[in-house]
Short mmCIF file of C-alpha atoms and ligand atoms in Angstrom, two decimals:
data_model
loop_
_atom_site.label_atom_id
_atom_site.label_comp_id
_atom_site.label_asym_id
_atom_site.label_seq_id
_atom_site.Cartn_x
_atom_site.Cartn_y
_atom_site.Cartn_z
CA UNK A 294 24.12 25.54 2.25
CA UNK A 295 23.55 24.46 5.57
CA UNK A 296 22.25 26.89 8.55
CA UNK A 297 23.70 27.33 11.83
CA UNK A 298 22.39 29.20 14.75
CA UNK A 299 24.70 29.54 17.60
CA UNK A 300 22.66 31.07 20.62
CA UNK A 301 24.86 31.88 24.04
CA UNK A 302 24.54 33.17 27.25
CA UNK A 303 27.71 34.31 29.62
CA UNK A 304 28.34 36.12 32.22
CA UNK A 305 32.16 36.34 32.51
CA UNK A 306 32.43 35.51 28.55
CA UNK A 307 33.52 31.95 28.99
CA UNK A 308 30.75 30.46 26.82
CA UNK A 309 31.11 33.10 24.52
CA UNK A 310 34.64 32.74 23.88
CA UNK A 311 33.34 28.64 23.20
CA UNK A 312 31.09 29.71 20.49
CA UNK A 313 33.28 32.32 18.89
CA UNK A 314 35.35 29.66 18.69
CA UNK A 315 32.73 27.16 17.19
CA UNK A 316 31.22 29.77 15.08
CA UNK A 317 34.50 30.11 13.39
CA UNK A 318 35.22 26.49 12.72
CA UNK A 319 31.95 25.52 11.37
CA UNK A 320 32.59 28.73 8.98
CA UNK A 321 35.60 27.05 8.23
CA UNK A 322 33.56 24.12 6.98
CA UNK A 323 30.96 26.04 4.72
CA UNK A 324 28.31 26.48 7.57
CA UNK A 325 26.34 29.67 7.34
CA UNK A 326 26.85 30.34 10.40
CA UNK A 327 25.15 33.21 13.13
CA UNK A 328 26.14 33.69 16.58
CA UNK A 329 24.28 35.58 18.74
CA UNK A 330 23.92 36.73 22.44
CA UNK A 331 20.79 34.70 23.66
CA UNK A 332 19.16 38.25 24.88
CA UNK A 333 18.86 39.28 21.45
CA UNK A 334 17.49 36.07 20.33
CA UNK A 335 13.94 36.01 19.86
CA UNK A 336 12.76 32.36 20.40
CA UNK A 337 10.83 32.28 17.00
CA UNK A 338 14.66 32.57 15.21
CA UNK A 339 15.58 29.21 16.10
CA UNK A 340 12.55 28.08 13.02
CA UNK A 341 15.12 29.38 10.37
CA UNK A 342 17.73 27.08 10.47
CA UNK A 343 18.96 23.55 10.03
CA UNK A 344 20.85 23.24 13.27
CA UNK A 345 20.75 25.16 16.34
CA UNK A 346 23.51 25.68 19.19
CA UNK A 347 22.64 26.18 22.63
CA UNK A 348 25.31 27.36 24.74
CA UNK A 349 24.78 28.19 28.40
CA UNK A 350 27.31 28.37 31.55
CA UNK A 351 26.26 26.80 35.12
CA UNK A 352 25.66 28.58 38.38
CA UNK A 353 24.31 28.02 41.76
CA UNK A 354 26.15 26.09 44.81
CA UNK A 355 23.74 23.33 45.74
CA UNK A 356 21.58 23.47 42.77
CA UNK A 357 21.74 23.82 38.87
CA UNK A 358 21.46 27.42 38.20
CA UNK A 359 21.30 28.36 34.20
CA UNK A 360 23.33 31.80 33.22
CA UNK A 361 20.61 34.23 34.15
CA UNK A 362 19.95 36.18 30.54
CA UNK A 363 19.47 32.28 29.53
CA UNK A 364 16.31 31.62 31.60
CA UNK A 365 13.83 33.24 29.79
CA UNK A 366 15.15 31.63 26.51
CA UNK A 367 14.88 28.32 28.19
CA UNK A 368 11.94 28.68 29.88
CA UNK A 369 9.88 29.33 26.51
CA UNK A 370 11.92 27.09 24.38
CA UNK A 371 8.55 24.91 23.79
CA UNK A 372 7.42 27.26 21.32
CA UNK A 373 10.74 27.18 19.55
CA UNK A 374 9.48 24.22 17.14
CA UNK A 375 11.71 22.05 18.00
CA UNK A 376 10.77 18.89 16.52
CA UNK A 377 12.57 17.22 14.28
CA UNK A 378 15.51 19.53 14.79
CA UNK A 379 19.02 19.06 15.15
CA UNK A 380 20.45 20.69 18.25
CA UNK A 381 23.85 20.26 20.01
CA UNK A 382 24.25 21.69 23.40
CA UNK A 383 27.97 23.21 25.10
CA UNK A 384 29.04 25.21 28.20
CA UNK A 385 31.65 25.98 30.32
CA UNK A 386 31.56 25.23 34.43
CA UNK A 387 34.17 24.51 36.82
CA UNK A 388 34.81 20.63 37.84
CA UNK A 389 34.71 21.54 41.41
CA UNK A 390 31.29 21.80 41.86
CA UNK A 391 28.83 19.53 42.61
CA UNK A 392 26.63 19.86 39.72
CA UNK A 393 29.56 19.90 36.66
CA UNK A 394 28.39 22.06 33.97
CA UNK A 395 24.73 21.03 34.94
CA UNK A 396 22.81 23.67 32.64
CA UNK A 397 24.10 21.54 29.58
CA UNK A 398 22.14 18.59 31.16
CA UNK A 399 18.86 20.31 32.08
CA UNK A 400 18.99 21.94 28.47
CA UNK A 401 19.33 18.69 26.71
CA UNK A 402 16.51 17.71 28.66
CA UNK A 403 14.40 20.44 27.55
CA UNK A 404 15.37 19.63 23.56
CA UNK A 405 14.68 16.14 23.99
CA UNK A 406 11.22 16.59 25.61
CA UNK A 407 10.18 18.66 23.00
CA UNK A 408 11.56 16.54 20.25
CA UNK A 409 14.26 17.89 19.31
CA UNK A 410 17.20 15.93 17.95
CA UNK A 411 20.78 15.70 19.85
CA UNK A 412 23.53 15.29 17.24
CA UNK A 413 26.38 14.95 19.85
CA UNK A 414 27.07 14.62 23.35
CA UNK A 415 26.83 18.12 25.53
CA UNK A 416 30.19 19.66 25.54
CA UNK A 417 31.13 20.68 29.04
CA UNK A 418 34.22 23.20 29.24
CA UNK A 419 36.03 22.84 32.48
CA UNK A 420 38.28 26.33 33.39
CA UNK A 421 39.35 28.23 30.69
CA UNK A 422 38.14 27.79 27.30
CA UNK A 423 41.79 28.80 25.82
CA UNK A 424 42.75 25.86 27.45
CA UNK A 425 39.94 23.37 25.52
CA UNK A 426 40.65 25.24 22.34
CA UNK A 427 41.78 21.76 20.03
CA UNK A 428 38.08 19.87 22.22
CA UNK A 429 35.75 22.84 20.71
CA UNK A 430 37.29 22.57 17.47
CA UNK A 431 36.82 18.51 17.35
CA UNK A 432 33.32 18.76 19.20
CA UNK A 433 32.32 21.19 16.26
CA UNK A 434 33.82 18.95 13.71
CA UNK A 435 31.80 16.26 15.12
CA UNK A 436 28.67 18.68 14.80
CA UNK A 437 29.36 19.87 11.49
CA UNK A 438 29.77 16.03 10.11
CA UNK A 439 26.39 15.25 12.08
CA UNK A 440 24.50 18.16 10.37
C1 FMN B 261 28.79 31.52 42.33
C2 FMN B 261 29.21 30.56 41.25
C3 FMN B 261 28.52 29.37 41.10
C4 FMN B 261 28.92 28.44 40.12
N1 FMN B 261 28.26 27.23 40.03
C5 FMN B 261 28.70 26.31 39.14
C6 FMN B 261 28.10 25.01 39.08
O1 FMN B 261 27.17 24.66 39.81
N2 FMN B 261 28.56 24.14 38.15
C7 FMN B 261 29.59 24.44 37.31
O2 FMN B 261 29.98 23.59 36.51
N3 FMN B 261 30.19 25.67 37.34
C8 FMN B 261 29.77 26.61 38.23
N4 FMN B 261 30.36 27.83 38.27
C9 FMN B 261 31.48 28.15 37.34
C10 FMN B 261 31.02 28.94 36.12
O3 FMN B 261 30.05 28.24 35.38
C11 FMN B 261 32.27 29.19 35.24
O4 FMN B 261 33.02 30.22 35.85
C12 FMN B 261 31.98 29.52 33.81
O5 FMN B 261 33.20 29.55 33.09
C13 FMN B 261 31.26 30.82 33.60
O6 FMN B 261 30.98 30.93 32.21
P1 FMN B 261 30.40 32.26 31.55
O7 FMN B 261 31.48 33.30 31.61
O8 FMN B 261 30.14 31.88 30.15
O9 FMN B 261 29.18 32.66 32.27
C14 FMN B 261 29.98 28.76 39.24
C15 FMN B 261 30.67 29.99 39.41
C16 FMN B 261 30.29 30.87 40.38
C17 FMN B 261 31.06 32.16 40.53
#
């Protein structure tokens, strides 16, 4: 059975909500599926499994800001053996600032540069995630068929 590690971090619960929400759908599809807070990730987790999740919101005014519990996770993600793996990136922002859901960029960046693989385009959640509910569930359709 396939493995899937969803790893988050939110401040408000925005991005959670997203990955409850894609944590339940790729369940739905016969994933084995975790979802986890990314402060109680340790970096060396991310070696178990066949597809990891990276969910962070966007802060900052006049440049990309990660979620703050995120940084750390981000910052050492070269020693998460990356390579080869499959990774999808998601997070949630608000269209009226400059930098749109930025974090998803700058962490696609990061997989790519250390080889991992992107098996679909960043999902960026604009406003509520209620309001995206039937976008999550296709973006983790599109994951799960990727996988
Ligand atoms: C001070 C502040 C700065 C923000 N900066 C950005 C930004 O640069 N880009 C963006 O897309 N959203 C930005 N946002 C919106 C948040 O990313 C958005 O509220 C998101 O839903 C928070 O998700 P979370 O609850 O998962 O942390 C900002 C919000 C605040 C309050």
């Amino acid at each position: 059975m396939t493995t899937a590690l969803i790893v988050y971090g939110s401040s408000t619960g925005n991005t959670e909500s997203v990955a409850q929400m894609i944590e339940k759908q790729l369940a739905a599809k016969g994933f084995t599926v975790t979802c986890k807070d990314v402060t109680a990730t340790e970096i060396d987790e991310l070696k178990k499994f066949d597809m990891v999740l990276l969910g962070c919101s966007t802060w900052g005014e006049e440049e990309i800001e990660l979620q703050d519990d995120f940084i750390p996770f981000y910052e050492s993600l070269g020693n998460a053996g990356l390579k080869g793996k499959k990774v999808a990136v998601f997070g949630c922002g608000d269209s009226s600032y400059i930098y749109f859901c930025g974090a998803v960029d700058v962490i696609e960046d990061r997989v790519k540069e250390n080889g991992g693989l992107l098996i679909a385009e960043g999902l960026k959640i604009d406003g509520e995630p209620e309001d995206a509910r039937e976008d999550i569930l296709s973006w983790a359709d599109e994951v799960g068929a990727a996988a």
